[in-house]
Short mmCIF file of C-alpha atoms in Angstrom, two decimals:
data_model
loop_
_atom_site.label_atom_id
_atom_site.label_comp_id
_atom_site.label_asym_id
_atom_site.label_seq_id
_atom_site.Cartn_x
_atom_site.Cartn_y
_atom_site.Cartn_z
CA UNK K 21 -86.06 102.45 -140.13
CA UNK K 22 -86.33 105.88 -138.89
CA UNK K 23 -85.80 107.33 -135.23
CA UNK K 24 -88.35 106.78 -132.77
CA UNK K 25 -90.22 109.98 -131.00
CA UNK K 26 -89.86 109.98 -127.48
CA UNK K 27 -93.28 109.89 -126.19
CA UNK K 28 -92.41 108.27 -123.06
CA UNK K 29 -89.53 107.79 -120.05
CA UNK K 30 -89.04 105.50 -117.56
CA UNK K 31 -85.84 106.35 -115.41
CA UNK K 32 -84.95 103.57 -112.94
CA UNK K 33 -83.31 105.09 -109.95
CA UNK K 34 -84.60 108.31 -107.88
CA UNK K 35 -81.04 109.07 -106.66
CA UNK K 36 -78.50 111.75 -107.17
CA UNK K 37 -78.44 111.26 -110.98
CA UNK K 38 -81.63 110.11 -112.03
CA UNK K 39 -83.98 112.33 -109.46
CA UNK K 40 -82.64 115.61 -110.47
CA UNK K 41 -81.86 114.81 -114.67
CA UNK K 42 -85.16 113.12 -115.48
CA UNK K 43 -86.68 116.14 -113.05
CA UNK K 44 -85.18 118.55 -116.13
CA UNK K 45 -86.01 116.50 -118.67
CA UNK K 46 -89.76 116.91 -117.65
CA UNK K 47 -89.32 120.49 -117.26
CA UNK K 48 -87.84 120.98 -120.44
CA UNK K 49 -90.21 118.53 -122.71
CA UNK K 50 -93.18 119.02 -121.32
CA UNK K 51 -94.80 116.31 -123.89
CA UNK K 52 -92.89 114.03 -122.96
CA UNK K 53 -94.30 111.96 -119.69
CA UNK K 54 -91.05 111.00 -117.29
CA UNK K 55 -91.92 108.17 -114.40
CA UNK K 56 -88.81 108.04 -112.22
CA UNK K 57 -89.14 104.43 -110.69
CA UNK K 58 -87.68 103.28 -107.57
CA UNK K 59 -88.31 100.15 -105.24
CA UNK K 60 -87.51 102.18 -101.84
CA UNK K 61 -90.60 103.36 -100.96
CA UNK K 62 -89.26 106.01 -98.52
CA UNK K 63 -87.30 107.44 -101.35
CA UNK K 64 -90.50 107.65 -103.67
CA UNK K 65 -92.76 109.07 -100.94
CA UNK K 66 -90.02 111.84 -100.23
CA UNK K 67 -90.39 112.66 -103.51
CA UNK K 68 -94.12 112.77 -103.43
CA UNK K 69 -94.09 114.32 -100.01
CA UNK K 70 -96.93 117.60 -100.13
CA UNK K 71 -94.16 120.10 -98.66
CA UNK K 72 -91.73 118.77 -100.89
CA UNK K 73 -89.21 117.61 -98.28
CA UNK K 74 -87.44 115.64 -101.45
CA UNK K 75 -84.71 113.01 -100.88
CA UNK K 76 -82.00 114.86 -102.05
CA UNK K 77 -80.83 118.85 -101.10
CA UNK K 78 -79.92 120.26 -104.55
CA UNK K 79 -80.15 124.28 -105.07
CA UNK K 80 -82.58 124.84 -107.78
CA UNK K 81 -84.19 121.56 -107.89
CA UNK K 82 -87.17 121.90 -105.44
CA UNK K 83 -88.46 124.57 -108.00
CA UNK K 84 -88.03 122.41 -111.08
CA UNK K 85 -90.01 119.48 -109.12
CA UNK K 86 -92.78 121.89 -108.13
CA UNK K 87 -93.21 122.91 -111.36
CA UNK K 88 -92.91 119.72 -113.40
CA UNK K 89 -94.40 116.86 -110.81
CA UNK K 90 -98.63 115.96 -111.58
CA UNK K 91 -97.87 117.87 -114.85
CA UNK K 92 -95.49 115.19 -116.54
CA UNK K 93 -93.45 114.22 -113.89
CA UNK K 94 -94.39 111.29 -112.18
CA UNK K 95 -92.73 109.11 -109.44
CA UNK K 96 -94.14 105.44 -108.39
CA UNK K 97 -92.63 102.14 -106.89
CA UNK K 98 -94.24 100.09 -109.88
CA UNK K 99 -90.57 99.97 -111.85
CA UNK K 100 -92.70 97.07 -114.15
CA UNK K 101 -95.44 99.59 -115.05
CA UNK K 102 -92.67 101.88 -115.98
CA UNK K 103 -90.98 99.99 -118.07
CA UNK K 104 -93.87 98.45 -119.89
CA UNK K 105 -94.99 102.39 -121.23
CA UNK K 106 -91.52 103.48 -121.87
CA UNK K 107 -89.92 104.12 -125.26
CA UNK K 108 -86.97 104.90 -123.54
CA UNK K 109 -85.28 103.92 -120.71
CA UNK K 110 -82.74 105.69 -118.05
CA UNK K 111 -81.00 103.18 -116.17
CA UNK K 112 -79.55 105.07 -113.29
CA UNK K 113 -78.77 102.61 -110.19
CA UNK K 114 -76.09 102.56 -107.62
CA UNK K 115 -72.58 101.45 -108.92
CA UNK K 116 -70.68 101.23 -105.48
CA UNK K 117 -67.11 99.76 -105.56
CA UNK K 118 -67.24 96.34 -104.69
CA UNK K 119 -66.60 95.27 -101.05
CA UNK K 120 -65.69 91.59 -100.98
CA UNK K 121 -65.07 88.93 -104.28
CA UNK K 122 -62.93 90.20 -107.31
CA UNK K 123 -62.33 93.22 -107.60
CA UNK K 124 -62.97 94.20 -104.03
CA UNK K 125 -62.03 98.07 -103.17
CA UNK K 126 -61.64 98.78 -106.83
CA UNK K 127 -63.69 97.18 -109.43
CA UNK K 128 -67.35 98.87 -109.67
CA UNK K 129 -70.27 96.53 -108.03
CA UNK K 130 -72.80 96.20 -111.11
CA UNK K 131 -75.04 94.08 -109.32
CA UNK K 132 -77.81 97.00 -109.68
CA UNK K 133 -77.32 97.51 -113.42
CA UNK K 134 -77.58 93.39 -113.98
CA UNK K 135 -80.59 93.42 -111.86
CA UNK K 136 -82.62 96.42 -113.76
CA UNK K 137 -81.27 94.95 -117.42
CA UNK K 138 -82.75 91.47 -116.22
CA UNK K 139 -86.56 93.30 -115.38
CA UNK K 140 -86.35 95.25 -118.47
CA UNK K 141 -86.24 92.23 -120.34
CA UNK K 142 -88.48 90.32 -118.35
CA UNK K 143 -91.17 93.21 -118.70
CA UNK K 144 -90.80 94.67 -121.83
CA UNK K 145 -93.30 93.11 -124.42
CA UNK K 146 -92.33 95.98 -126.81
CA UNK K 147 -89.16 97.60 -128.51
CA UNK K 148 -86.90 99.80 -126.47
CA UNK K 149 -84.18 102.11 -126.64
CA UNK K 150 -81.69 101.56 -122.64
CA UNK K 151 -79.89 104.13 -121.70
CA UNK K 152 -77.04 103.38 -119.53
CA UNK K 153 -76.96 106.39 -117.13
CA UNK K 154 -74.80 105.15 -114.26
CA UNK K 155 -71.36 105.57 -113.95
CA UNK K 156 -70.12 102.23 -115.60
CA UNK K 157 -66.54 100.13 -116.42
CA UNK K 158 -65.63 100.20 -120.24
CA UNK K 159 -67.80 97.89 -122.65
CA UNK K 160 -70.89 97.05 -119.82
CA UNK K 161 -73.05 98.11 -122.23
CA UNK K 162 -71.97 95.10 -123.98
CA UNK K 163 -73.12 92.75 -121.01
CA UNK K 164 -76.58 94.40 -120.92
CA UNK K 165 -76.90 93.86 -124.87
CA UNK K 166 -75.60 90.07 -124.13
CA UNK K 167 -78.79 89.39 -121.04
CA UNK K 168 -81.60 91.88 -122.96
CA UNK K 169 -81.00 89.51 -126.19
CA UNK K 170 -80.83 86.43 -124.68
CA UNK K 171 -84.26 87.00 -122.40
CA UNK K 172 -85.65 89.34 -124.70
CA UNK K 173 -88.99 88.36 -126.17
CA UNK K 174 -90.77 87.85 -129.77
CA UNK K 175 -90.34 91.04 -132.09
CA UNK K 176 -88.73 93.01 -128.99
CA UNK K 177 -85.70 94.98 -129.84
CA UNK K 178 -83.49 96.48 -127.47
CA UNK K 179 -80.92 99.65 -128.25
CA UNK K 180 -78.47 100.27 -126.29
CA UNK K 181 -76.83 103.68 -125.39
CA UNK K 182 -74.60 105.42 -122.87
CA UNK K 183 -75.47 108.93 -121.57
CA UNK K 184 -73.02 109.98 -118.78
CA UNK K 185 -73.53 112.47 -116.40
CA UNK K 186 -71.14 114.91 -115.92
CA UNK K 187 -73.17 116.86 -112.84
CA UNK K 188 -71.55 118.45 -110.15
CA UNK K 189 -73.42 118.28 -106.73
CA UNK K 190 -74.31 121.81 -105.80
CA UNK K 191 -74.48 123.11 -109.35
CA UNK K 192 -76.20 119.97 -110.63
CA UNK K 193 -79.21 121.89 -111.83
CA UNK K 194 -77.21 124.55 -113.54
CA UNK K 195 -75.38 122.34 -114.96
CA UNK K 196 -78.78 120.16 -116.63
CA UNK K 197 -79.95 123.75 -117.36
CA UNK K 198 -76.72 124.56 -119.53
CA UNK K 199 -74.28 121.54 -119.76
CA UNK K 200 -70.97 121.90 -120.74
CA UNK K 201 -71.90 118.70 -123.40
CA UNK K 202 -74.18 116.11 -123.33
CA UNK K 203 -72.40 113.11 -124.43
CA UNK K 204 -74.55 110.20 -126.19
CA UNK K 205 -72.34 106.79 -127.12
CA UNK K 206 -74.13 104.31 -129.32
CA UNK K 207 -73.01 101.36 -131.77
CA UNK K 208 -72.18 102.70 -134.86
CA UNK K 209 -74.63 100.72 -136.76
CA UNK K 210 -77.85 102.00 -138.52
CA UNK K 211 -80.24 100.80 -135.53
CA UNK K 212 -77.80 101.76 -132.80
CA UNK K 213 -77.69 105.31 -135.06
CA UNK K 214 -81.30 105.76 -134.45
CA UNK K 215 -81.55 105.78 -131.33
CA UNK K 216 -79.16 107.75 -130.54
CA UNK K 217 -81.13 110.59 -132.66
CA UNK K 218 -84.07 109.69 -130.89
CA UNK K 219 -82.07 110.55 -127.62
CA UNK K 220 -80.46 113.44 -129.31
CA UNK K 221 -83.69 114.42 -129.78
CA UNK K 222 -85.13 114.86 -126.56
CA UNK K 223 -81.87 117.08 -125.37
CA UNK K 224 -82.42 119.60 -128.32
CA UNK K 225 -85.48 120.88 -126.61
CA UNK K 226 -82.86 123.28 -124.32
CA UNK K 227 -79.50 122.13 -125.60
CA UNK K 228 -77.78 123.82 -128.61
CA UNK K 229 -77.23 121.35 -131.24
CA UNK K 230 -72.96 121.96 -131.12
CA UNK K 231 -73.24 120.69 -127.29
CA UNK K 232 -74.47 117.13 -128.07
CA UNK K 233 -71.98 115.19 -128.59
CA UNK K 234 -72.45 111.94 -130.34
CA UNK K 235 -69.39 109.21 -130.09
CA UNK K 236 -68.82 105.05 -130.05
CA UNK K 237 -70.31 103.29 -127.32
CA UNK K 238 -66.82 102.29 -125.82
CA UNK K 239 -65.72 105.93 -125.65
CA UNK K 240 -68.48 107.41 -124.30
CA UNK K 241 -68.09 104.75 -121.57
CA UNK K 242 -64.84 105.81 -120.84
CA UNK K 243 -65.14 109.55 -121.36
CA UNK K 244 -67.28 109.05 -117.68
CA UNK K 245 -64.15 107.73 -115.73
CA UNK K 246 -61.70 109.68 -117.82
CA UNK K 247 -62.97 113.06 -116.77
CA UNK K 248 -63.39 112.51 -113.06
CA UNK K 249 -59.66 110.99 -112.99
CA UNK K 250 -58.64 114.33 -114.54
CA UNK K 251 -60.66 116.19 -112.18
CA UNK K 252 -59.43 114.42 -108.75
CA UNK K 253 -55.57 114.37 -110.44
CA UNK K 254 -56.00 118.30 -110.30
CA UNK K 255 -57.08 118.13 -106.53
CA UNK K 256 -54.43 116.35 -105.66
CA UNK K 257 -51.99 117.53 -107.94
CA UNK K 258 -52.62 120.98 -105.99
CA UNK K 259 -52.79 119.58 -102.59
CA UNK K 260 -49.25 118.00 -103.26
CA UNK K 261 -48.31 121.24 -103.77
CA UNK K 262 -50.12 122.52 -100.50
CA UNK K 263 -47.61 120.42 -98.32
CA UNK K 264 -44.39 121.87 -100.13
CA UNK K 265 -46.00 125.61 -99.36
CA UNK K 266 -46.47 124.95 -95.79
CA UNK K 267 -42.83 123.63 -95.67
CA UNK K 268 -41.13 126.38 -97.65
CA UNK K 269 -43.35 129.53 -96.68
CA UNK K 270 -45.02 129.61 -99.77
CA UNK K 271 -48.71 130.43 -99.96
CA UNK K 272 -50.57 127.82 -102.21
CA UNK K 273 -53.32 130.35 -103.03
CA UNK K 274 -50.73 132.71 -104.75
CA UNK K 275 -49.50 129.30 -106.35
CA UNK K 276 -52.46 128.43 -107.83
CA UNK K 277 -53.67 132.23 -109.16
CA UNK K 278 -50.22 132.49 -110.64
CA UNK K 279 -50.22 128.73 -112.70
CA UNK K 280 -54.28 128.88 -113.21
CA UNK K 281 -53.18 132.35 -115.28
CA UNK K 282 -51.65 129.87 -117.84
CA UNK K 283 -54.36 129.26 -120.53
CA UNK K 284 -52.67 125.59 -121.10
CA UNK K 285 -53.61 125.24 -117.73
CA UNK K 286 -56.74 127.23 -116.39
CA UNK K 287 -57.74 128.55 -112.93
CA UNK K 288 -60.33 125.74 -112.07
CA UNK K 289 -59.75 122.83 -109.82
CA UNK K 290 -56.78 124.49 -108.29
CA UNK K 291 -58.31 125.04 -104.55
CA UNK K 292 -56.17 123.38 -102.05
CA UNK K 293 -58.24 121.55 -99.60
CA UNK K 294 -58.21 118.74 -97.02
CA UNK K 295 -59.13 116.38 -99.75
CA UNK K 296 -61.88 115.52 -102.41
CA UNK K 297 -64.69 113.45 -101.32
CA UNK K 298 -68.35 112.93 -103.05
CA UNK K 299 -69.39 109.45 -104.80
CA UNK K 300 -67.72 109.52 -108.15
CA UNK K 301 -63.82 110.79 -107.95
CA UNK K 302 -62.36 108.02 -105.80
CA UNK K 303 -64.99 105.52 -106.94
CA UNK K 304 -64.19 106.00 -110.77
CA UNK K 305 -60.38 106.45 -110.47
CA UNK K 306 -60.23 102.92 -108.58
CA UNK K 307 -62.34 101.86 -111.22
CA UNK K 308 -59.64 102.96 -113.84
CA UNK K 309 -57.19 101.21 -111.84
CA UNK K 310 -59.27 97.88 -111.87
CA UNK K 311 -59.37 98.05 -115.67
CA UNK K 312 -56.01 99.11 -116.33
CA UNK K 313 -54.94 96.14 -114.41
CA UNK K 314 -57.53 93.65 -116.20
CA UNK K 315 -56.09 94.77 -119.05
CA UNK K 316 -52.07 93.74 -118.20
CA UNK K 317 -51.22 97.56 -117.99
CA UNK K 318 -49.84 98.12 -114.01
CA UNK K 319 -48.03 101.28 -114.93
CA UNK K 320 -50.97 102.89 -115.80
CA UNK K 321 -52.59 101.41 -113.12
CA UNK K 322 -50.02 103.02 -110.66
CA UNK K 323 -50.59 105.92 -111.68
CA UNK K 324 -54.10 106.67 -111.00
CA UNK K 325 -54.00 104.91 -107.59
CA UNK K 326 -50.77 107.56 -106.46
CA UNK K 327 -54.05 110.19 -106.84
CA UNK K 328 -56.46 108.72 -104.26
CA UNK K 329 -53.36 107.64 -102.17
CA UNK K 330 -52.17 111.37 -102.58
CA UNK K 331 -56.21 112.07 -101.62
CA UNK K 332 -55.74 110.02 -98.02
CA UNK K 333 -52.09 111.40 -97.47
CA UNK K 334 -53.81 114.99 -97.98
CA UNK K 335 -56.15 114.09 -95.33
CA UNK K 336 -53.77 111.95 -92.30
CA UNK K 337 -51.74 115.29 -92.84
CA UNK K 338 -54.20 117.89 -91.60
CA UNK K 339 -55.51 115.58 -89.08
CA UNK K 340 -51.75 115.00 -88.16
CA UNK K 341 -51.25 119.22 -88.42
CA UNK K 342 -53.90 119.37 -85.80
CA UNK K 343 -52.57 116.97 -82.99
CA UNK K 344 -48.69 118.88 -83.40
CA UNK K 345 -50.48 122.32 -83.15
CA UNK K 346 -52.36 121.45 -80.42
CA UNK K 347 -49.05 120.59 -77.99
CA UNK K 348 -48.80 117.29 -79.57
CA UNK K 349 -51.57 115.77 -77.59
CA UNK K 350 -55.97 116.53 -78.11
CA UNK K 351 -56.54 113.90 -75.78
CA UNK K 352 -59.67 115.38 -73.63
CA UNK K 353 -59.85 117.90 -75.48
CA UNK K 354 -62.81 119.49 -77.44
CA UNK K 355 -62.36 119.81 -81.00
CA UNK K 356 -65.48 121.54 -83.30
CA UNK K 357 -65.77 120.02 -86.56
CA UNK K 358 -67.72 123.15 -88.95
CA UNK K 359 -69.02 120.82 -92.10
CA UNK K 360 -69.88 116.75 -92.40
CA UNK K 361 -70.90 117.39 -96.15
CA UNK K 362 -67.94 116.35 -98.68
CA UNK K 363 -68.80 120.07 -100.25
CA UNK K 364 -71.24 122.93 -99.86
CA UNK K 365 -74.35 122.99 -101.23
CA UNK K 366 -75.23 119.53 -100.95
CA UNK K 367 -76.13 116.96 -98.35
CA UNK K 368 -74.30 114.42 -99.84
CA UNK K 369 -71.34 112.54 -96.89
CA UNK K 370 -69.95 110.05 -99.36
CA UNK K 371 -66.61 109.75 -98.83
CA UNK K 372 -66.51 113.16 -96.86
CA UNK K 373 -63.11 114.54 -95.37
CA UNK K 374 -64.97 115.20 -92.15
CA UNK K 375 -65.52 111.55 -91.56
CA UNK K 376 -61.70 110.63 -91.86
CA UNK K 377 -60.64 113.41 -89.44
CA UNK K 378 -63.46 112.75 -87.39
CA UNK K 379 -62.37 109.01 -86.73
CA UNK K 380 -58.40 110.45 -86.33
CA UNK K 381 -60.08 112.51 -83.79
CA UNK K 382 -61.54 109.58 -81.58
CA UNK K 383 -58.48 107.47 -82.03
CA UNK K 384 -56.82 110.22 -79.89
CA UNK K 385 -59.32 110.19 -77.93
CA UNK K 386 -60.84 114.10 -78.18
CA UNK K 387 -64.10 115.09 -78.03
CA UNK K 388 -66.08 116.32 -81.15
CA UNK K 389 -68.86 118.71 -81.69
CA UNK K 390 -70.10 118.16 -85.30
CA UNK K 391 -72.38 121.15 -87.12
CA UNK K 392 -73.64 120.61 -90.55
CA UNK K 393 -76.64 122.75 -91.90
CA UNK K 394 -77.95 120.12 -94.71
CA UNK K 395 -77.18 116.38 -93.12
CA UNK K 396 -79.32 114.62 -90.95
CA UNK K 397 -78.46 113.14 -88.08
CA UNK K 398 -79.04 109.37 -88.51
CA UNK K 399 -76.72 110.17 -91.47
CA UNK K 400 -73.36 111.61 -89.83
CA UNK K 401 -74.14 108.70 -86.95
CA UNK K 402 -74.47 106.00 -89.76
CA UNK K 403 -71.43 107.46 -91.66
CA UNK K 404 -69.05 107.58 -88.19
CA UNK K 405 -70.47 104.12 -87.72
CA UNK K 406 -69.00 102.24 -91.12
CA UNK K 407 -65.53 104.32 -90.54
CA UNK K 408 -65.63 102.69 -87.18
CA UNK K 409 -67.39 98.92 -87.42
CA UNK K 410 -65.55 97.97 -84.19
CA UNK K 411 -67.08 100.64 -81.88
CA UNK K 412 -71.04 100.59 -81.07
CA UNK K 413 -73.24 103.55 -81.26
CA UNK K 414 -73.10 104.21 -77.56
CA UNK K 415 -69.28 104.45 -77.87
CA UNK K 416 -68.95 106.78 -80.51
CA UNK K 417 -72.24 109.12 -79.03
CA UNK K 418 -69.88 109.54 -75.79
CA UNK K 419 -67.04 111.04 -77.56
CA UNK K 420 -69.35 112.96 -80.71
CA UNK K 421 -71.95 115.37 -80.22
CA UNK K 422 -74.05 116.86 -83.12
CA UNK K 423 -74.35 120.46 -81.96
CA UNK K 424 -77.81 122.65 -83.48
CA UNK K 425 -75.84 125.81 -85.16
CA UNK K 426 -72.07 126.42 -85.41
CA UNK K 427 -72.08 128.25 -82.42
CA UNK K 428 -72.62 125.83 -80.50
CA UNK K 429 -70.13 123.68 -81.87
CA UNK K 430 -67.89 126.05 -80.99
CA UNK K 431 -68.57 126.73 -77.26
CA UNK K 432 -65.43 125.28 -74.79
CA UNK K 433 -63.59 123.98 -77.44
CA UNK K 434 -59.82 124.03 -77.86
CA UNK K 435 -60.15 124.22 -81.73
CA UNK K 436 -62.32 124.52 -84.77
CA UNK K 437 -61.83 122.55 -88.09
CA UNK K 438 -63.36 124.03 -91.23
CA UNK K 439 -63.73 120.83 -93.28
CA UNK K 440 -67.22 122.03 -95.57
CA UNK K 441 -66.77 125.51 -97.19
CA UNK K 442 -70.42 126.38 -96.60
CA UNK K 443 -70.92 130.12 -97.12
CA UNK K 444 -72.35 130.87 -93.28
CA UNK K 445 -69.03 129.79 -91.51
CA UNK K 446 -67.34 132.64 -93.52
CA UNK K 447 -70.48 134.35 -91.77
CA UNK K 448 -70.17 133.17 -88.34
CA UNK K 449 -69.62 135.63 -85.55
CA UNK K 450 -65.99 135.20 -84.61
CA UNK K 451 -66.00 137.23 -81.68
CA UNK K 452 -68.45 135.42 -79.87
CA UNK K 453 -66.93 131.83 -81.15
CA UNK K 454 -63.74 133.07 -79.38
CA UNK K 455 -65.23 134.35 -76.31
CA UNK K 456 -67.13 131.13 -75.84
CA UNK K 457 -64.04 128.86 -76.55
CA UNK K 458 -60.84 127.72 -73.87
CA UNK K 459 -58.03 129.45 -74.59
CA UNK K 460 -55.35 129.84 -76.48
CA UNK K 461 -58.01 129.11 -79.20
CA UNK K 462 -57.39 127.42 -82.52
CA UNK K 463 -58.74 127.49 -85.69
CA UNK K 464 -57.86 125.06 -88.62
CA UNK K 465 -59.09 126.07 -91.98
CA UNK K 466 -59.19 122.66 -94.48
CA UNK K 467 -61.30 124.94 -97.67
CA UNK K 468 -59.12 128.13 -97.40
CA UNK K 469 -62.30 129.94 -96.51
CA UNK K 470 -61.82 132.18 -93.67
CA UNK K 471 -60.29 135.56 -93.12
CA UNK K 472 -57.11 134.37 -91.40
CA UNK K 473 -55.64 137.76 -90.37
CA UNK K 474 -59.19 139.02 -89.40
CA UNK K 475 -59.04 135.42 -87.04
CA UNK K 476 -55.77 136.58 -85.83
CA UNK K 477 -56.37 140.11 -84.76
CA UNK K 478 -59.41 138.96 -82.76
CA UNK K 479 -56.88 136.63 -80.80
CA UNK K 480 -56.97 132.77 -82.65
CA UNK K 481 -54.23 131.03 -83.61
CA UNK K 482 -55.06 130.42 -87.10
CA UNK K 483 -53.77 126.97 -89.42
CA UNK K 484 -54.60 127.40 -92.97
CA UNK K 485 -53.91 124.54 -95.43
CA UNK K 486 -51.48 125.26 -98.13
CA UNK K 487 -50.18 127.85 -95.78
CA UNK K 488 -46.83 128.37 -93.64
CA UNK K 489 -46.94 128.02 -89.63
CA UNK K 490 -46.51 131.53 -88.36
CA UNK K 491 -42.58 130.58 -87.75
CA UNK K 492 -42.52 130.39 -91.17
CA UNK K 493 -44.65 133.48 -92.74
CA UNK K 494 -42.72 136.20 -94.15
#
């Protein structure tokens, strides 16, 4: 049995993985017809919508949907008719850590994946190859195998692959464009074989050949969690360090240049910041603690949680930096909050700094003036909401304002709080921020982003993370 040609892809899921990959798979094959499915019908339309107004804010990928969607690029709310056409088949649905049951706070909720597997085999009347796309815990593709085999029906085979994604939001399109590696895990049987050169196949159309990478099932699996841990052990491994600089005088900047100048080690990753955020680094790392403990090994365990509890200490700190700065005390007082996004170039709040420090904020009862350029309202109020499930709307609305530009933010505030590195706040008009602002005026920088001398000439009091008080600067 030889590989089969892709004709044909169904992707199930129009979110932050599955919108903008598929969206580049249709760019890049052009005979190949992609149909993203997706049962929320807001979602789809958004996607559909005439002035393109897509779910997602994603530099680059407007363009790629304008130039692949009608052509062969198609998205619809009739997941069965996608299915039913598709060689192939992305599975890319939420995998949110689990809330309540076993598992709860750490273990990965794969009620999504269970529910898609269970339609593809209830729809399919023909052979498939399922690609797990979602971030997933070690050997699911073995429970997907298990439910597509035991509901699948007469002369209906089902192969099963992983495909991480190893996108980073704000680059994610760059990164489809020219990935670092495409990773493609697959039994090591003849079938399972196949179909991973059928997959292999479709990414050769823009990927060099030495950039497709083809492993075991199991390890591509945990290749997914095992580079995001490495990732968010870097953050915090440098924000550690951020607290000893402020302490000692040092300046974590010139730490980082002088250790990212070691090859072994590299210059990426080392920014000092108020914390990571996004959907995947905390998420996957509690994952890898929930399987490390399944599988009797608490040390290792241990030691992945100490990087998202380093993550939240990062965070209580700066919040905590703020208050003793400001006299000890921000009660009544203003505080502007430049950035709800967990990083520039993207709209995405998951797990976002600026919520944490927001809801430190309230607790000592300040005021805060929120700017963001890319969220939408109903989103920051939804996110302030789940931090806070105890206070009502109308509660948090009297002590949070979303202000139109930064600007505004800014106006009779005590202090600002860079917590999103967005390019225009490096941009912003400082003069007229501190003419507009009570006085003595305070800045906090949580993305080393600012000018903190130019800040200080003009008259602010300027906190930089990673950075002495000015008792302390040389």
């Amino acid at each position: 049995m030889s590989p089969v040609h892709v004709k044909k892809i169904c992707c199930i899921g129009a979110g932050y993985v599955g919108g903008p990959t598929c969206a580049v798979i249709a760019l890049k094959c052009p005979h190949i017809q992609v149909t993203i499915v997706d049962l929320n019908q807001a979602r789809v339309d958004a996607w559909n919508s005439k002035d393109f107004a897509l779910p997602i804010y994603e530099p680059g990928l407007e363009e790629v949907v304008r130039q692949a969607r009608g052509r062969n690029l198609f998205f619809s709310t009739d997941v069965d008719k996608g299915i039913e056409e598709a060689d192939l088949i992305f599975v890319s649905v939420n995998t949110p850590t689990k809330k309540s049951g076993v598992g709860a706070g750490f273990a990965a909720d794969l009620n999504y994946v269970e529910l898609a597997t269970r339609r593809i085999a209830t729809v399919a009347t023909s052979s498939k190859i399922v690609v797990e796309k979602s971030t997933v815990p070690c050997r699911t593709a073995e429970s997907m195998r298990t439910i597509l085999e035991a509901n699948s029906k007469p002369n209906c085979r089902f192969d099963i692959l992983s495909n991480p994604e190893f996108l980073a939001e704000g680059t994610a399109i760059a990164d489809l464009f020219s990935p670092d590696r495409v990773l493609i895990g697959s039994l090591q049987s003849q079938e399972g074989l196949n179909a991973c050169a059928s997959l292999k196949e479709v990414y050769a159309n823009w990927v060099p050949n030495e950039r497709i990478l083809t492993v075991g099932l199991w390890s591509s699996e945990l290749s997914k969690l095992a580079a995001n841990a490495m990732l968010a052990q870097r953050i915090s491994s440098i924000n550690a360090l951020s607290a000893i600089c402020e302490a000692t005088g040092a300046n974590i900047d010139e730490v980082a240049h002088a250790i990212g100048y070691d090859t072994r080690i590299g210059p990426k990753f080392l920014k000092a910041s108020v914390g990571f955020g996004g959907s995947c680094f905390q998420k996957d790392i509690l994952n890898l603690v929930y399987l490390s403990e399944s599988l009797h090994l608490p040390e290792v365990a241990a030691y992945w949680r100490q990087v998202v509890e380093m993550n939240e200490h990062q965070k209580k700190r700066f919040s905590k930096r703020v208050v003793d700065t400001l006299f000890n005390t921000i009660t009544g007082k203003r505080i502007a909050v430049l950035g709800f996004a967990f990083k520039a170039d993207t709209g995405d709040t998951r797990e976002s700094a600026a919520i944490t420090l927001i809801k430190d904020f309230q607790s000592e009862k300040a005021f805060v003036n929120v700017y963001d350029p890319q969220v939408p309202h109903e989103q920051i109020w939804a996110d302030l909401l789940e931090a806070s499930p105890h206070l009502s709307i109308e509660s948090i609305k009297k002590q949070v304002n979303i202000s139109p530009s930064a600007l505004e933010a800014c106006k009779n505030a005590e202090a600002v709080v860079i917590a999103t590195e967005w390019k225009e706040f490096k941009e912003i008009d400082w003069e007229a921020v501190y003419a507009g602002m009570n006085k003595p005026a305070f800045v906090f920088d949580g993305r080393l982003l600012i000018d903190a001398e130019k800040l200080r000439k003009i008259g602010f009091t300027v906190t930089t993370i990673g950075r002495p008080s000015a008792t302390l600067q040389s």
